[in-house]
Amino acid sequence: MNCVVFKLSDNLRTKFIKFYAKYKCEKTPPYAVFQAKNYDVTITLYESGKVMFQGIGADIESSIWIAMEKKYNNLDIATNAEAKAKNPKDNDIFFLNTSTIGSDETGCGDFFGPIVVCATYCRKEDISFLKELGVKDSKKITDDKIKEIAPAIIKKIPYVCTVLDNETYNKNYHDINMVKLKCILHNKVLCSLVEKYKPDYKYAVIDQFVNAKKYYEYLTGVPKKLKGITFYTKGESKCIAVAAASIIARYVFLKEMANLNKKVGFTLQKGAGAIVDEQIQTIIQKKGKDYLKSIAKLNFKNYTKLS
Ligand code: MN
């Protein structure tokens, strides 16, 4: 059967649902928010934002929305078979001709050290500078390269960064789920950025660690929320504002870690693996268990399994 799948941008969602309202099905399959049957095509919109067109007319029906993505978002949607050939590494930086704001975080998977979240405002005219500097997903850049290019980014690009230190984390966020905490911190830096720099942006982009619906659910009760965020899987590779934010966040994290290393007297291991477990034992023997409060996230299994 003919089938076309792609991620529909958030700003087209309402339009999409309205467009097929007449053909709406009563029931939707699991993880779908909307389904319609229009002659020879079944159209399904999923919670993740993906849309699927199935049936003989799938190509024609989907082409309407691919054209919309081009018109409204300047996105080139590559479908199915084409997708791999056109975009083998999935590392294109999209939004090439638009000003964007974006945020990214680091430290959430590391037992030792703080959580750092950063938001940047990348104006259209800054894009070539950032590209020349080699700005891309911080996970694909060495620490040395980050230390080299981050100061130049910080000088030129408006940004807001927040550091959640271990002491505060263990006191206030010990029992909060990490996804919710990320939502709160991303929202915080994005709101501060908007307030501080009044950016003239077309898109606000976050790496899709959570879907839009869940994101705003987690922010229930938070007084200030930045609305209209575009969520992208591997956002660091697709939006240069997110990539720049990921580099600044990593840079600040590395600095914080250097301070902790000095304090402890050796280089703390990143992540949450076996070496971390060994280092925990060394620290407990030398300084006592309580000492960990100020340098690590105590709700990690590495720690909770000890008692
Ligand atoms: Mn990320």
PDB file of C-alpha atoms and ligand atoms in Angstrom:
ATOM      1  CA  MET A   1       0.000   0.000   0.000  1.00  0.00           C
ATOM      2  CA  ASN A   2       1.121   3.512  -0.735  1.00  0.00           C
ATOM      3  CA  CYS A   3       2.133   5.268   2.443  1.00  0.00           C
ATOM      4  CA  VAL A   4       3.695   8.653   3.182  1.00  0.00           C
ATOM      5  CA  VAL A   5       4.815   9.751   6.643  1.00  0.00           C
ATOM      6  CA  PHE A   6       6.377  12.950   7.885  1.00  0.00           C
ATOM      7  CA  LYS A   7       6.374  15.324  10.840  1.00  0.00           C
ATOM      8  CA  LEU A   8       3.800  18.080  10.447  1.00  0.00           C
ATOM      9  CA  SER A   9       4.900  21.426  11.880  1.00  0.00           C
ATOM     10  CA  ASP A  10       2.923  22.602  14.890  1.00  0.00           C
ATOM     11  CA  ASN A  11       1.691  25.737  13.131  1.00  0.00           C
ATOM     12  CA  LEU A  12      -0.099  23.598  10.518  1.00  0.00           C
ATOM     13  CA  ARG A  13      -1.855  21.280  12.956  1.00  0.00           C
ATOM     14  CA  THR A  14      -5.077  23.249  13.397  1.00  0.00           C
ATOM     15  CA  LYS A  15      -5.297  23.904   9.664  1.00  0.00           C
ATOM     16  CA  PHE A  16      -4.806  20.191   9.032  1.00  0.00           C
ATOM     17  CA  ILE A  17      -7.542  19.068  11.423  1.00  0.00           C
ATOM     18  CA  LYS A  18      -9.956  21.663  10.061  1.00  0.00           C
ATOM     19  CA  PHE A  19      -9.202  20.627   6.511  1.00  0.00           C
ATOM     20  CA  TYR A  20     -10.240  17.015   7.157  1.00  0.00           C
ATOM     21  CA  ALA A  21     -12.967  17.706   9.718  1.00  0.00           C
ATOM     22  CA  LYS A  22     -15.669  16.554   7.292  1.00  0.00           C
ATOM     23  CA  TYR A  23     -14.041  13.144   6.922  1.00  0.00           C
ATOM     24  CA  LYS A  24     -13.194  12.619  10.551  1.00  0.00           C
ATOM     25  CA  CYS A  25     -13.411   9.059  11.932  1.00  0.00           C
ATOM     26  CA  GLU A  26     -15.115   8.437  15.261  1.00  0.00           C
ATOM     27  CA  LYS A  27     -12.289   6.328  16.641  1.00  0.00           C
ATOM     28  CA  THR A  28      -8.556   6.906  16.431  1.00  0.00           C
ATOM     29  CA  PRO A  29      -5.815   4.257  16.639  1.00  0.00           C
ATOM     30  CA  PRO A  30      -3.394   4.201  19.589  1.00  0.00           C
ATOM     31  CA  TYR A  31      -1.155   7.298  19.877  1.00  0.00           C
ATOM     32  CA  ALA A  32      -3.189   9.091  17.237  1.00  0.00           C
ATOM     33  CA  VAL A  33      -5.039  12.328  17.953  1.00  0.00           C
ATOM     34  CA  PHE A  34      -6.977  12.507  14.716  1.00  0.00           C
ATOM     35  CA  GLN A  35      -7.944  10.253  11.845  1.00  0.00           C
ATOM     36  CA  ALA A  36      -9.930  10.872   8.670  1.00  0.00           C
ATOM     37  CA  LYS A  37     -10.909   8.802   5.644  1.00  0.00           C
ATOM     38  CA  ASN A  38     -11.128  10.766   2.423  1.00  0.00           C
ATOM     39  CA  TYR A  39     -12.087   8.491  -0.540  1.00  0.00           C
ATOM     40  CA  ASP A  40      -9.011   6.372  -1.151  1.00  0.00           C
ATOM     41  CA  VAL A  41      -6.758   7.799   1.555  1.00  0.00           C
ATOM     42  CA  THR A  42      -6.640   7.344   5.311  1.00  0.00           C
ATOM     43  CA  ILE A  43      -5.055  10.286   7.081  1.00  0.00           C
ATOM     44  CA  THR A  44      -3.755   9.937  10.627  1.00  0.00           C
ATOM     45  CA  LEU A  45      -2.214  12.559  12.879  1.00  0.00           C
ATOM     46  CA  TYR A  46      -0.203  11.208  15.812  1.00  0.00           C
ATOM     47  CA  GLU A  47       0.580  12.676  19.225  1.00  0.00           C
ATOM     48  CA  SER A  48       4.200  12.960  18.123  1.00  0.00           C
ATOM     49  CA  GLY A  49       3.120  15.338  15.345  1.00  0.00           C
ATOM     50  CA  LYS A  50       3.730  12.783  12.625  1.00  0.00           C
ATOM     51  CA  VAL A  51       1.139  12.493   9.870  1.00  0.00           C
ATOM     52  CA  MET A  52       0.540   9.346   7.859  1.00  0.00           C
ATOM     53  CA  PHE A  53      -1.219   9.123   4.520  1.00  0.00           C
ATOM     54  CA  GLN A  54      -2.188   5.603   3.468  1.00  0.00           C
ATOM     55  CA  GLY A  55      -3.844   4.404   0.281  1.00  0.00           C
ATOM     56  CA  ILE A  56      -3.824   4.911  -3.464  1.00  0.00           C
ATOM     57  CA  GLY A  57      -4.062   8.689  -3.224  1.00  0.00           C
ATOM     58  CA  ALA A  58      -1.417   9.037  -0.506  1.00  0.00           C
ATOM     59  CA  ASP A  59       1.099  10.772  -2.760  1.00  0.00           C
ATOM     60  CA  ILE A  60      -1.328  13.386  -4.021  1.00  0.00           C
ATOM     61  CA  GLU A  61      -2.960  13.971  -0.656  1.00  0.00           C
ATOM     62  CA  SER A  62       0.360  14.361   1.157  1.00  0.00           C
ATOM     63  CA  SER A  63       1.709  16.705  -1.513  1.00  0.00           C
ATOM     64  CA  ILE A  64      -0.787  19.366  -0.358  1.00  0.00           C
ATOM     65  CA  TRP A  65       0.862  19.404   3.062  1.00  0.00           C
ATOM     66  CA  ILE A  66       4.374  19.150   1.767  1.00  0.00           C
ATOM     67  CA  ALA A  67       3.640  22.297  -0.242  1.00  0.00           C
ATOM     68  CA  MET A  68       2.189  23.953   2.883  1.00  0.00           C
ATOM     69  CA  GLU A  69       5.371  23.146   4.817  1.00  0.00           C
ATOM     70  CA  LYS A  70       7.355  24.823   2.062  1.00  0.00           C
ATOM     71  CA  LYS A  71       5.084  27.857   1.955  1.00  0.00           C
ATOM     72  CA  TYR A  72       4.619  28.478   5.679  1.00  0.00           C
ATOM     73  CA  ASN A  73       7.794  27.041   7.153  1.00  0.00           C
ATOM     74  CA  ASN A  74      10.215  26.975   4.253  1.00  0.00           C
ATOM     75  CA  LEU A  75      10.752  23.302   4.977  1.00  0.00           C
ATOM     76  CA  ASP A  76      11.583  20.745   2.343  1.00  0.00           C
ATOM     77  CA  ILE A  77       9.907  17.548   3.361  1.00  0.00           C
ATOM     78  CA  ALA A  78      11.577  14.497   1.927  1.00  0.00           C
ATOM     79  CA  THR A  79       9.203  11.565   1.925  1.00  0.00           C
ATOM     80  CA  ASN A  80       9.935   7.937   2.728  1.00  0.00           C
ATOM     81  CA  ALA A  81      12.285   6.442   0.139  1.00  0.00           C
ATOM     82  CA  GLU A  82      13.608   9.836  -0.854  1.00  0.00           C
ATOM     83  CA  ALA A  83      14.301  10.750   2.728  1.00  0.00           C
ATOM     84  CA  LYS A  84      17.327   8.523   3.081  1.00  0.00           C
ATOM     85  CA  ALA A  85      18.954   9.437  -0.179  1.00  0.00           C
ATOM     86  CA  LYS A  86      18.477  13.157   0.237  1.00  0.00           C
ATOM     87  CA  ASN A  87      19.308  13.436   3.861  1.00  0.00           C
ATOM     88  CA  PRO A  88      21.573  10.558   4.795  1.00  0.00           C
ATOM     89  CA  LYS A  89      22.962  11.878   8.045  1.00  0.00           C
ATOM     90  CA  ASP A  90      19.932  13.763   9.210  1.00  0.00           C
ATOM     91  CA  ASN A  91      22.237  16.590  10.136  1.00  0.00           C
ATOM     92  CA  ASP A  92      20.995  19.423   7.988  1.00  0.00           C
ATOM     93  CA  ILE A  93      20.620  22.691   9.735  1.00  0.00           C
ATOM     94  CA  PHE A  94      17.177  23.885   8.746  1.00  0.00           C
ATOM     95  CA  PHE A  95      15.686  27.322   9.234  1.00  0.00           C
ATOM     96  CA  LEU A  96      18.491  28.703   7.120  1.00  0.00           C
ATOM     97  CA  ASN A  97      16.880  31.976   6.285  1.00  0.00           C
ATOM     98  CA  THR A  98      15.044  32.737   9.486  1.00  0.00           C
ATOM     99  CA  SER A  99      15.755  34.178  12.884  1.00  0.00           C
ATOM    100  CA  THR A 100      15.120  31.603  15.571  1.00  0.00           C
ATOM    101  CA  ILE A 101      15.387  31.161  19.278  1.00  0.00           C
ATOM    102  CA  GLY A 102      16.180  27.744  20.695  1.00  0.00           C
ATOM    103  CA  SER A 103      17.223  26.029  23.885  1.00  0.00           C
ATOM    104  CA  ASP A 104      19.100  22.958  24.990  1.00  0.00           C
ATOM    105  CA  GLU A 105      20.229  21.335  28.208  1.00  0.00           C
ATOM    106  CA  THR A 106      23.100  19.278  29.496  1.00  0.00           C
ATOM    107  CA  GLY A 107      23.979  17.344  32.624  1.00  0.00           C
ATOM    108  CA  CYS A 108      20.663  15.499  32.949  1.00  0.00           C
ATOM    109  CA  GLY A 109      22.317  12.143  32.355  1.00  0.00           C
ATOM    110  CA  ASP A 110      25.357  12.844  34.508  1.00  0.00           C
ATOM    111  CA  PHE A 111      25.413  11.739  38.141  1.00  0.00           C
ATOM    112  CA  PHE A 112      28.047  14.302  39.039  1.00  0.00           C
ATOM    113  CA  GLY A 113      27.605  17.977  38.361  1.00  0.00           C
ATOM    114  CA  PRO A 114      24.812  20.458  37.728  1.00  0.00           C
ATOM    115  CA  ILE A 115      22.140  20.726  35.076  1.00  0.00           C
ATOM    116  CA  VAL A 116      22.744  23.577  32.657  1.00  0.00           C
ATOM    117  CA  VAL A 117      20.089  24.909  30.303  1.00  0.00           C
ATOM    118  CA  CYS A 118      20.689  27.608  27.740  1.00  0.00           C
ATOM    119  CA  ALA A 119      18.592  29.542  25.216  1.00  0.00           C
ATOM    120  CA  THR A 120      19.973  31.595  22.335  1.00  0.00           C
ATOM    121  CA  TYR A 121      18.657  34.056  19.815  1.00  0.00           C
ATOM    122  CA  CYS A 122      20.170  33.495  16.386  1.00  0.00           C
ATOM    123  CA  ARG A 123      19.332  36.271  13.985  1.00  0.00           C
ATOM    124  CA  LYS A 124      19.224  35.547  10.301  1.00  0.00           C
ATOM    125  CA  GLU A 125      22.392  37.567   9.810  1.00  0.00           C
ATOM    126  CA  ASP A 126      24.308  35.559  12.447  1.00  0.00           C
ATOM    127  CA  ILE A 127      23.779  32.208  10.756  1.00  0.00           C
ATOM    128  CA  SER A 128      26.792  32.348   8.431  1.00  0.00           C
ATOM    129  CA  PHE A 129      29.052  33.379  11.318  1.00  0.00           C
ATOM    130  CA  LEU A 130      27.868  30.425  13.385  1.00  0.00           C
ATOM    131  CA  LYS A 131      28.211  28.008  10.502  1.00  0.00           C
ATOM    132  CA  GLU A 132      31.753  29.175   9.783  1.00  0.00           C
ATOM    133  CA  LEU A 133      32.613  28.727  13.428  1.00  0.00           C
ATOM    134  CA  GLY A 134      31.527  25.101  13.096  1.00  0.00           C
ATOM    135  CA  VAL A 135      28.460  25.317  15.297  1.00  0.00           C
ATOM    136  CA  LYS A 136      26.578  22.033  15.383  1.00  0.00           C
ATOM    137  CA  ASP A 137      25.259  19.597  17.954  1.00  0.00           C
ATOM    138  CA  SER A 138      27.608  19.764  20.968  1.00  0.00           C
ATOM    139  CA  LYS A 139      27.492  15.977  21.254  1.00  0.00           C
ATOM    140  CA  LYS A 140      29.306  15.830  17.931  1.00  0.00           C
ATOM    141  CA  ILE A 141      32.054  18.232  18.994  1.00  0.00           C
ATOM    142  CA  THR A 142      34.976  17.502  21.305  1.00  0.00           C
ATOM    143  CA  ASP A 143      35.282  19.315  24.626  1.00  0.00           C
ATOM    144  CA  ASP A 144      38.375  21.098  23.339  1.00  0.00           C
ATOM    145  CA  LYS A 145      36.505  22.428  20.320  1.00  0.00           C
ATOM    146  CA  ILE A 146      33.690  23.598  22.598  1.00  0.00           C
ATOM    147  CA  LYS A 147      36.151  25.518  24.754  1.00  0.00           C
ATOM    148  CA  GLU A 148      37.559  27.063  21.616  1.00  0.00           C
ATOM    149  CA  ILE A 149      34.359  28.252  19.940  1.00  0.00           C
ATOM    150  CA  ALA A 150      31.965  28.896  22.843  1.00  0.00           C
ATOM    151  CA  PRO A 151      33.567  32.218  23.892  1.00  0.00           C
ATOM    152  CA  ALA A 152      33.094  33.570  20.356  1.00  0.00           C
ATOM    153  CA  ILE A 153      29.442  32.527  20.337  1.00  0.00           C
ATOM    154  CA  ILE A 154      28.842  34.063  23.756  1.00  0.00           C
ATOM    155  CA  LYS A 155      30.343  37.357  22.585  1.00  0.00           C
ATOM    156  CA  LYS A 156      28.127  37.661  19.561  1.00  0.00           C
ATOM    157  CA  ILE A 157      24.863  35.858  20.230  1.00  0.00           C
ATOM    158  CA  PRO A 158      22.251  36.933  22.799  1.00  0.00           C
ATOM    159  CA  TYR A 159      21.743  34.088  25.246  1.00  0.00           C
ATOM    160  CA  VAL A 160      20.427  33.172  28.681  1.00  0.00           C
ATOM    161  CA  CYS A 161      21.855  30.339  30.708  1.00  0.00           C
ATOM    162  CA  THR A 162      20.753  28.800  33.973  1.00  0.00           C
ATOM    163  CA  VAL A 163      22.724  26.465  36.234  1.00  0.00           C
ATOM    164  CA  LEU A 164      20.871  24.205  38.639  1.00  0.00           C
ATOM    165  CA  ASP A 165      23.530  23.298  41.199  1.00  0.00           C
ATOM    166  CA  ASN A 166      23.499  19.997  43.038  1.00  0.00           C
ATOM    167  CA  GLU A 167      22.671  21.449  46.435  1.00  0.00           C
ATOM    168  CA  THR A 168      19.512  23.129  45.080  1.00  0.00           C
ATOM    169  CA  TYR A 169      18.624  20.126  42.949  1.00  0.00           C
ATOM    170  CA  ASN A 170      18.817  17.711  45.874  1.00  0.00           C
ATOM    171  CA  LYS A 171      16.821  20.007  48.119  1.00  0.00           C
ATOM    172  CA  ASN A 172      14.018  20.906  45.712  1.00  0.00           C
ATOM    173  CA  TYR A 173      13.923  18.566  42.771  1.00  0.00           C
ATOM    174  CA  HIS A 174      14.834  15.237  44.283  1.00  0.00           C
ATOM    175  CA  ASP A 175      11.423  13.731  43.643  1.00  0.00           C
ATOM    176  CA  ILE A 176      10.457  15.502  40.429  1.00  0.00           C
ATOM    177  CA  ASN A 177      10.637  13.632  37.150  1.00  0.00           C
ATOM    178  CA  MET A 178      13.543  14.660  34.950  1.00  0.00           C
ATOM    179  CA  VAL A 179      11.353  15.360  31.907  1.00  0.00           C
ATOM    180  CA  LYS A 180       9.200  17.761  33.893  1.00  0.00           C
ATOM    181  CA  LEU A 181      12.258  19.455  35.298  1.00  0.00           C
ATOM    182  CA  LYS A 182      13.640  19.910  31.788  1.00  0.00           C
ATOM    183  CA  CYS A 183      10.330  21.461  30.641  1.00  0.00           C
ATOM    184  CA  ILE A 184      10.427  23.930  33.519  1.00  0.00           C
ATOM    185  CA  LEU A 185      14.027  24.920  32.894  1.00  0.00           C
ATOM    186  CA  HIS A 186      13.659  25.226  29.118  1.00  0.00           C
ATOM    187  CA  ASN A 187      10.611  27.417  29.609  1.00  0.00           C
ATOM    188  CA  LYS A 188      12.501  29.487  32.140  1.00  0.00           C
ATOM    189  CA  VAL A 189      15.460  30.287  29.897  1.00  0.00           C
ATOM    190  CA  LEU A 190      13.272  30.896  26.839  1.00  0.00           C
ATOM    191  CA  CYS A 191      11.022  33.301  28.758  1.00  0.00           C
ATOM    192  CA  SER A 192      14.036  35.150  30.180  1.00  0.00           C
ATOM    193  CA  LEU A 193      15.589  35.391  26.730  1.00  0.00           C
ATOM    194  CA  VAL A 194      12.421  36.840  25.224  1.00  0.00           C
ATOM    195  CA  GLU A 195      12.040  39.280  28.092  1.00  0.00           C
ATOM    196  CA  LYS A 196      15.646  40.389  28.036  1.00  0.00           C
ATOM    197  CA  TYR A 197      16.331  40.698  24.311  1.00  0.00           C
ATOM    198  CA  LYS A 198      12.858  41.071  22.787  1.00  0.00           C
ATOM    199  CA  PRO A 199      13.958  38.858  19.899  1.00  0.00           C
ATOM    200  CA  ASP A 200      12.308  39.211  16.525  1.00  0.00           C
ATOM    201  CA  TYR A 201      12.084  35.495  15.737  1.00  0.00           C
ATOM    202  CA  LYS A 202      10.004  33.266  13.544  1.00  0.00           C
ATOM    203  CA  TYR A 203      10.486  29.996  15.393  1.00  0.00           C
ATOM    204  CA  ALA A 204      11.198  28.938  18.936  1.00  0.00           C
ATOM    205  CA  VAL A 205      12.722  25.476  18.758  1.00  0.00           C
ATOM    206  CA  ILE A 206      13.346  22.806  21.380  1.00  0.00           C
ATOM    207  CA  ASP A 207      14.807  19.398  20.831  1.00  0.00           C
ATOM    208  CA  GLN A 208      11.865  17.009  21.074  1.00  0.00           C
ATOM    209  CA  PHE A 209      12.598  15.280  24.402  1.00  0.00           C
ATOM    210  CA  VAL A 210       8.848  15.445  24.958  1.00  0.00           C
ATOM    211  CA  ASN A 211       5.855  16.147  22.716  1.00  0.00           C
ATOM    212  CA  ALA A 212       4.173  19.555  22.663  1.00  0.00           C
ATOM    213  CA  LYS A 213       1.078  18.408  24.526  1.00  0.00           C
ATOM    214  CA  LYS A 214       3.071  16.855  27.356  1.00  0.00           C
ATOM    215  CA  TYR A 215       5.394  19.830  27.471  1.00  0.00           C
ATOM    216  CA  TYR A 216       2.552  22.237  28.197  1.00  0.00           C
ATOM    217  CA  GLU A 217       0.930  19.757  30.586  1.00  0.00           C
ATOM    218  CA  TYR A 218       4.128  19.702  32.608  1.00  0.00           C
ATOM    219  CA  LEU A 219       4.056  23.492  32.718  1.00  0.00           C
ATOM    220  CA  THR A 220       0.576  23.600  34.245  1.00  0.00           C
ATOM    221  CA  GLY A 221       0.671  26.147  37.042  1.00  0.00           C
ATOM    222  CA  VAL A 222       3.800  27.879  35.765  1.00  0.00           C
ATOM    223  CA  PRO A 223       2.778  31.540  35.507  1.00  0.00           C
ATOM    224  CA  LYS A 224       4.843  32.539  32.454  1.00  0.00           C
ATOM    225  CA  LYS A 225       4.932  30.242  29.454  1.00  0.00           C
ATOM    226  CA  LEU A 226       6.421  30.727  26.033  1.00  0.00           C
ATOM    227  CA  LYS A 227       3.821  29.535  23.562  1.00  0.00           C
ATOM    228  CA  GLY A 228       4.126  28.295  20.005  1.00  0.00           C
ATOM    229  CA  ILE A 229       7.244  26.193  20.385  1.00  0.00           C
ATOM    230  CA  THR A 230       8.348  23.964  17.523  1.00  0.00           C
ATOM    231  CA  PHE A 231       9.608  20.616  18.719  1.00  0.00           C
ATOM    232  CA  TYR A 232      12.135  18.795  16.596  1.00  0.00           C
ATOM    233  CA  THR A 233      13.699  15.417  17.097  1.00  0.00           C
ATOM    234  CA  LYS A 234      17.451  15.940  17.096  1.00  0.00           C
ATOM    235  CA  GLY A 235      16.784  19.671  17.293  1.00  0.00           C
ATOM    236  CA  GLU A 236      20.487  20.312  17.893  1.00  0.00           C
ATOM    237  CA  SER A 237      21.181  19.137  14.349  1.00  0.00           C
ATOM    238  CA  LYS A 238      18.312  20.965  12.717  1.00  0.00           C
ATOM    239  CA  CYS A 239      18.221  24.403  14.224  1.00  0.00           C
ATOM    240  CA  ILE A 240      21.348  26.480  14.680  1.00  0.00           C
ATOM    241  CA  ALA A 241      19.890  28.319  17.700  1.00  0.00           C
ATOM    242  CA  VAL A 242      19.512  24.967  19.476  1.00  0.00           C
ATOM    243  CA  ALA A 243      23.006  23.930  18.372  1.00  0.00           C
ATOM    244  CA  ALA A 244      24.475  27.189  19.711  1.00  0.00           C
ATOM    245  CA  ALA A 245      22.537  26.719  22.960  1.00  0.00           C
ATOM    246  CA  SER A 246      23.851  23.170  23.281  1.00  0.00           C
ATOM    247  CA  ILE A 247      27.434  24.416  22.921  1.00  0.00           C
ATOM    248  CA  ILE A 248      27.085  27.208  25.473  1.00  0.00           C
ATOM    249  CA  ALA A 249      25.341  24.864  27.913  1.00  0.00           C
ATOM    250  CA  ARG A 250      28.129  22.307  27.522  1.00  0.00           C
ATOM    251  CA  TYR A 251      30.776  25.002  27.930  1.00  0.00           C
ATOM    252  CA  VAL A 252      29.259  26.221  31.180  1.00  0.00           C
ATOM    253  CA  PHE A 253      28.862  22.619  32.344  1.00  0.00           C
ATOM    254  CA  LEU A 254      32.543  21.887  31.626  1.00  0.00           C
ATOM    255  CA  LYS A 255      33.542  24.932  33.661  1.00  0.00           C
ATOM    256  CA  GLU A 256      31.365  23.840  36.555  1.00  0.00           C
ATOM    257  CA  MET A 257      32.823  20.341  36.358  1.00  0.00           C
ATOM    258  CA  ALA A 258      36.354  21.741  36.428  1.00  0.00           C
ATOM    259  CA  ASN A 259      35.474  23.477  39.708  1.00  0.00           C
ATOM    260  CA  LEU A 260      34.040  20.265  41.140  1.00  0.00           C
ATOM    261  CA  ASN A 261      37.099  18.297  40.038  1.00  0.00           C
ATOM    262  CA  LYS A 262      39.309  20.753  41.890  1.00  0.00           C
ATOM    263  CA  LYS A 263      37.146  20.456  44.961  1.00  0.00           C
ATOM    264  CA  VAL A 264      37.188  16.650  44.932  1.00  0.00           C
ATOM    265  CA  GLY A 265      40.822  16.329  43.925  1.00  0.00           C
ATOM    266  CA  PHE A 266      40.341  14.142  40.853  1.00  0.00           C
ATOM    267  CA  THR A 267      38.465  14.145  37.545  1.00  0.00           C
ATOM    268  CA  LEU A 268      34.868  13.144  38.009  1.00  0.00           C
ATOM    269  CA  GLN A 269      33.491  10.770  35.417  1.00  0.00           C
ATOM    270  CA  LYS A 270      30.595  11.946  33.274  1.00  0.00           C
ATOM    271  CA  GLY A 271      27.505   9.811  32.762  1.00  0.00           C
ATOM    272  CA  ALA A 272      26.238   7.295  35.279  1.00  0.00           C
ATOM    273  CA  GLY A 273      28.193   4.105  34.620  1.00  0.00           C
ATOM    274  CA  ALA A 274      30.495   1.739  36.501  1.00  0.00           C
ATOM    275  CA  ILE A 275      33.377   4.206  36.883  1.00  0.00           C
ATOM    276  CA  VAL A 276      30.951   6.627  38.508  1.00  0.00           C
ATOM    277  CA  ASP A 277      30.039   3.884  41.000  1.00  0.00           C
ATOM    278  CA  GLU A 278      33.719   3.392  41.832  1.00  0.00           C
ATOM    279  CA  GLN A 279      34.238   7.115  42.288  1.00  0.00           C
ATOM    280  CA  ILE A 280      31.227   7.283  44.620  1.00  0.00           C
ATOM    281  CA  GLN A 281      32.905   4.671  46.845  1.00  0.00           C
ATOM    282  CA  THR A 282      36.178   6.603  46.876  1.00  0.00           C
ATOM    283  CA  ILE A 283      34.390   9.827  47.815  1.00  0.00           C
ATOM    284  CA  ILE A 284      32.340   8.177  50.550  1.00  0.00           C
ATOM    285  CA  GLN A 285      35.487   6.669  52.069  1.00  0.00           C
ATOM    286  CA  LYS A 286      37.408   9.932  51.957  1.00  0.00           C
ATOM    287  CA  LYS A 287      34.749  12.516  52.740  1.00  0.00           C
ATOM    288  CA  GLY A 288      31.602  10.742  53.869  1.00  0.00           C
ATOM    289  CA  LYS A 289      28.272  10.180  52.176  1.00  0.00           C
ATOM    290  CA  ASP A 290      26.916  13.618  52.996  1.00  0.00           C
ATOM    291  CA  TYR A 291      29.552  15.230  50.849  1.00  0.00           C
ATOM    292  CA  LEU A 292      27.895  13.865  47.703  1.00  0.00           C
ATOM    293  CA  LYS A 293      24.969  16.275  48.212  1.00  0.00           C
ATOM    294  CA  SER A 294      27.017  19.152  46.920  1.00  0.00           C
ATOM    295  CA  ILE A 295      28.471  17.460  43.853  1.00  0.00           C
ATOM    296  CA  ALA A 296      25.941  14.881  42.570  1.00  0.00           C
ATOM    297  CA  LYS A 297      22.299  14.155  41.812  1.00  0.00           C
ATOM    298  CA  LEU A 298      21.204  11.907  44.633  1.00  0.00           C
ATOM    299  CA  ASN A 299      18.060  10.518  43.021  1.00  0.00           C
ATOM    300  CA  PHE A 300      20.167   8.599  40.481  1.00  0.00           C
ATOM    301  CA  LYS A 301      20.296   4.811  40.867  1.00  0.00           C
ATOM    302  CA  ASN A 302      24.057   5.057  41.415  1.00  0.00           C
ATOM    303  CA  TYR A 303      23.217   6.538  44.806  1.00  0.00           C
ATOM    304  CA  THR A 304      19.794   5.161  45.744  1.00  0.00           C
ATOM    305  CA  LYS A 305      20.964   1.571  45.333  1.00  0.00           C
ATOM    306  CA  LEU A 306      23.521   2.108  48.094  1.00  0.00           C
ATOM    307  CA  SER A 307      21.043   2.343  50.930  1.00  0.00           C
TER     308      SER A 307
HETATM  309 MN    MN B   1      19.059  18.181  23.699  1.00  0.00          MN
END
